[in-house]
CSV table of N, CA, C and O in Angstrom, one decimal:
chain,number,residue,atom,x,y,z
A,1,MET,N,6.7,-1.1,2.3
A,1,MET,CA,8.0,-1.8,1.9
A,1,MET,C,8.9,-0.8,1.0
A,1,MET,O,9.8,-0.7,1.2
A,2,GLU,N,7.9,-0.8,-0.4
A,2,GLU,CA,8.8,-0.3,-1.7
A,2,GLU,C,8.1,0.7,-2.4
A,2,GLU,O,6.7,0.8,-2.3
A,3,GLN,N,8.7,1.8,-2.8
A,3,GLN,CA,7.7,2.9,-3.8
A,3,GLN,C,8.6,2.9,-5.0
A,3,GLN,O,10.1,2.9,-5.0
A,4,ARG,N,7.9,2.6,-5.8
A,4,ARG,CA,8.7,2.6,-7.6
A,4,ARG,C,7.7,3.7,-8.2
A,4,ARG,O,6.8,4.5,-7.6
A,5,ASN,N,8.3,4.1,-9.1
A,5,ASN,CA,7.6,5.0,-10.0
A,5,ASN,C,6.3,4.6,-10.3
A,5,ASN,O,6.2,3.7,-11.3
A,6,GLY,N,5.1,5.3,-10.1
A,6,GLY,CA,3.8,4.9,-10.3
A,6,GLY,C,3.2,3.6,-9.6
A,6,GLY,O,1.7,3.3,-9.9
A,7,GLU,N,3.9,3.0,-8.7
A,7,GLU,CA,3.1,2.0,-7.7
A,7,GLU,C,4.0,2.0,-6.4
A,7,GLU,O,5.1,2.2,-6.4
A,8,SER,N,3.3,1.0,-5.5
A,8,SER,CA,3.9,0.7,-4.2
A,8,SER,C,3.9,-0.3,-3.9
A,8,SER,O,3.0,-1.2,-4.3
A,9,ILE,N,4.8,-1.4,-3.1
A,9,ILE,CA,4.5,-2.5,-2.7
A,9,ILE,C,4.2,-2.4,-1.4
A,9,ILE,O,5.2,-1.9,-0.8
A,10,ALA,N,3.2,-3.5,-1.0
A,10,ALA,CA,2.8,-3.1,0.6
A,10,ALA,C,2.8,-4.4,1.3
A,10,ALA,O,2.6,-5.4,0.7
A,11,LEU,N,2.8,-4.5,2.5
A,11,LEU,CA,2.7,-5.8,3.1
A,11,LEU,C,1.7,-5.6,4.3
A,11,LEU,O,1.5,-4.8,5.0
A,12,ALA,N,0.6,-6.7,4.3
A,12,ALA,CA,-0.5,-6.9,5.3
A,12,ALA,C,-0.2,-7.9,6.1
A,12,ALA,O,-0.1,-8.9,5.5
A,13,TYR,N,-0.9,-8.0,7.5
A,13,TYR,CA,-0.7,-9.1,8.1
A,13,TYR,C,-1.8,-9.1,9.0
A,13,TYR,O,-2.1,-8.2,9.6
A,14,ALA,N,-1.9,-10.3,9.6
A,14,ALA,CA,-3.0,-10.7,10.5
A,14,ALA,C,-2.5,-12.0,11.5
A,14,ALA,O,-1.9,-12.5,11.2
A,15,TRP,N,-2.6,-11.7,12.6
A,15,TRP,CA,-1.8,-12.4,14.0
A,15,TRP,C,-3.3,-13.0,14.6
A,15,TRP,O,-4.4,-11.9,15.4
A,16,ASP,N,-3.1,-14.2,14.6
A,16,ASP,CA,-4.6,-14.8,15.3
A,16,ASP,C,-3.9,-15.1,16.8
A,16,ASP,O,-3.0,-16.0,16.9
A,17,LEU,N,-4.3,-14.4,17.9
A,17,LEU,CA,-3.8,-14.6,19.1
A,17,LEU,C,-4.1,-16.0,20.0
A,17,LEU,O,-3.5,-16.6,20.4
A,18,GLU,N,-5.3,-16.4,19.3
A,18,GLU,CA,-5.8,-17.7,20.1
A,18,GLU,C,-5.2,-19.1,19.6
A,18,GLU,O,-4.8,-19.6,20.4
A,19,THR,N,-4.8,-18.7,18.3
A,19,THR,CA,-3.9,-20.1,17.9
A,19,THR,C,-2.4,-19.8,17.7
A,19,THR,O,-1.7,-20.5,17.0
A,20,ASN,N,-2.1,-18.3,17.8
A,20,ASN,CA,-0.9,-17.8,17.6
A,20,ASN,C,-0.2,-17.9,16.2
A,20,ASN,O,0.9,-18.6,16.1
A,21,THR,N,-0.9,-17.9,15.0
A,21,THR,CA,-0.5,-17.9,13.5
A,21,THR,C,-0.6,-16.6,13.0
A,21,THR,O,-1.5,-15.9,13.6
A,22,ARG,N,0.3,-16.5,12.2
A,22,ARG,CA,0.3,-15.1,11.8
A,22,ARG,C,0.1,-15.3,10.3
A,22,ARG,O,0.7,-16.3,9.4
A,23,GLN,N,-0.6,-14.6,9.3
A,23,GLN,CA,-0.4,-14.6,7.9
A,23,GLN,C,0.1,-13.4,7.1
A,23,GLN,O,-0.5,-12.3,7.8
A,24,GLU,N,0.7,-13.4,6.1
A,24,GLU,CA,1.2,-12.1,5.6
A,24,GLU,C,0.9,-12.0,4.0
A,24,GLU,O,0.6,-13.2,3.6
A,25,LYS,N,0.7,-11.2,3.7
A,25,LYS,CA,0.4,-11.0,2.0
A,25,LYS,C,0.9,-9.7,1.7
A,25,LYS,O,1.0,-8.6,2.3
A,26,VAL,N,1.6,-9.8,0.7
A,26,VAL,CA,2.5,-8.8,-0.4
A,26,VAL,C,1.8,-8.3,-1.5
A,26,VAL,O,1.0,-9.6,-2.0
A,27,PHE,N,1.6,-7.0,-1.7
A,27,PHE,CA,0.6,-6.7,-2.9
A,27,PHE,C,1.1,-5.5,-3.4
A,27,PHE,O,1.8,-4.7,-3.0
A,28,THR,N,0.8,-5.2,-4.8
A,28,THR,CA,1.2,-4.1,-5.2
A,28,THR,C,0.1,-2.9,-5.6
A,28,THR,O,-0.9,-3.6,-5.7
A,29,VAL,N,0.0,-1.7,-5.3
A,29,VAL,CA,-0.8,-0.8,-5.4
A,29,VAL,C,-0.2,0.2,-6.2
A,29,VAL,O,0.4,0.9,-6.2
A,30,LYS,N,-1.3,0.2,-7.4
A,30,LYS,CA,-0.9,1.6,-8.3
A,30,LYS,C,-1.2,2.8,-7.9
A,30,LYS,O,-2.5,2.8,-7.3
A,31,HIS,N,-0.5,4.0,-8.4
A,31,HIS,CA,-0.8,5.2,-8.0
A,31,HIS,C,-1.7,5.6,-8.8
A,31,HIS,O,-1.4,6.9,-9.4
A,32,SER,N,-2.9,5.1,-9.1
A,32,SER,CA,-4.0,5.6,-10.0
A,32,SER,C,-5.2,5.3,-9.6
A,32,SER,O,-5.4,4.4,-8.6
A,33,ILE,N,-6.5,6.1,-9.7
A,33,ILE,CA,-7.8,5.8,-9.7
A,33,ILE,C,-8.7,6.0,-10.9
A,33,ILE,O,-8.3,7.0,-11.6
A,34,LYS,N,-9.7,5.3,-10.8
A,34,LYS,CA,-10.7,5.0,-12.0
A,34,LYS,C,-11.5,6.5,-11.6
A,34,LYS,O,-12.2,6.2,-10.3
A,35,THR,N,-11.8,7.1,-12.4
A,35,THR,CA,-12.9,8.2,-12.1
A,35,THR,C,-13.9,8.2,-13.4
A,35,THR,O,-13.8,7.4,-14.4
A,36,LYS,N,-15.0,9.1,-13.3
A,36,LYS,CA,-15.7,9.0,-14.5
A,36,LYS,C,-14.9,9.3,-15.9
A,36,LYS,O,-15.9,8.9,-16.7
A,37,THR,N,-14.2,10.3,-15.8
A,37,THR,CA,-13.4,10.9,-17.3
A,37,THR,C,-12.4,9.6,-17.8
A,37,THR,O,-11.3,9.9,-18.3
A,38,GLY,N,-12.2,8.6,-16.9
A,38,GLY,CA,-11.0,7.8,-16.9
A,38,GLY,C,-10.2,7.6,-15.8
A,38,GLY,O,-10.2,8.0,-14.9
A,39,MET,N,-9.2,7.3,-16.2
A,39,MET,CA,-7.7,7.0,-14.8
A,39,MET,C,-7.1,8.4,-14.7
A,39,MET,O,-6.8,8.9,-15.7
A,40,LYS,N,-6.7,8.6,-13.5
A,40,LYS,CA,-6.2,9.7,-13.1
A,40,LYS,C,-5.1,9.4,-12.3
A,40,LYS,O,-5.1,8.5,-11.3
A,41,VAL,N,-3.9,9.8,-12.7
A,41,VAL,CA,-2.6,9.5,-12.0
A,41,VAL,C,-2.6,10.3,-10.7
A,41,VAL,O,-2.7,11.7,-10.7
A,42,LEU,N,-2.2,9.4,-9.5
A,42,LEU,CA,-2.2,10.0,-8.3
A,42,LEU,C,-0.4,10.7,-8.1
A,42,LEU,O,0.3,10.0,-8.2
A,43,THR,N,-0.4,11.6,-7.4
A,43,THR,CA,0.9,12.3,-7.0
A,43,THR,C,1.1,12.5,-5.4
A,43,THR,O,0.0,12.7,-4.9
A,44,ILE,N,2.1,12.1,-4.9
A,44,ILE,CA,2.5,12.5,-3.5
A,44,ILE,C,3.4,13.9,-3.1
A,44,ILE,O,4.3,13.9,-3.9
A,45,HIS,N,2.8,14.6,-2.5
A,45,HIS,CA,3.4,15.6,-2.0
A,45,HIS,C,3.7,15.5,-0.2
A,45,HIS,O,2.9,14.9,0.3
A,46,VAL,N,5.0,15.7,-0.4
A,46,VAL,CA,5.6,15.9,1.0
A,46,VAL,C,5.7,17.0,1.4
A,46,VAL,O,6.2,17.7,0.9
A,47,ILE,N,5.3,17.7,2.5
A,47,ILE,CA,5.3,18.8,3.0
A,47,ILE,C,6.2,18.8,4.4
A,47,ILE,O,5.9,17.9,5.5
A,48,PHE,N,7.2,19.5,4.7
A,48,PHE,CA,8.2,19.6,5.8
A,48,PHE,C,7.7,20.6,6.4
A,48,PHE,O,7.8,21.7,5.9
A,49,THR,N,7.5,20.5,7.7
A,49,THR,CA,7.6,21.9,8.7
A,49,THR,C,8.6,21.8,9.7
A,49,THR,O,8.9,20.9,10.2
A,50,SER,N,9.1,23.0,10.0
A,50,SER,CA,10.2,23.0,10.9
A,50,SER,C,9.5,23.8,12.3
A,50,SER,O,8.4,24.1,12.4
């Protein structure tokens, strides 16, 4: 949905076809991961090919 410096805002949904109901959840995902040596900031590399 949206990307900011250091985090992304995401949307997940589930649709029950039997009852025709849908539930949405919006949540924030930080661009970091916990390792044995501490927190590591993740970087996003975009590669374009022609």
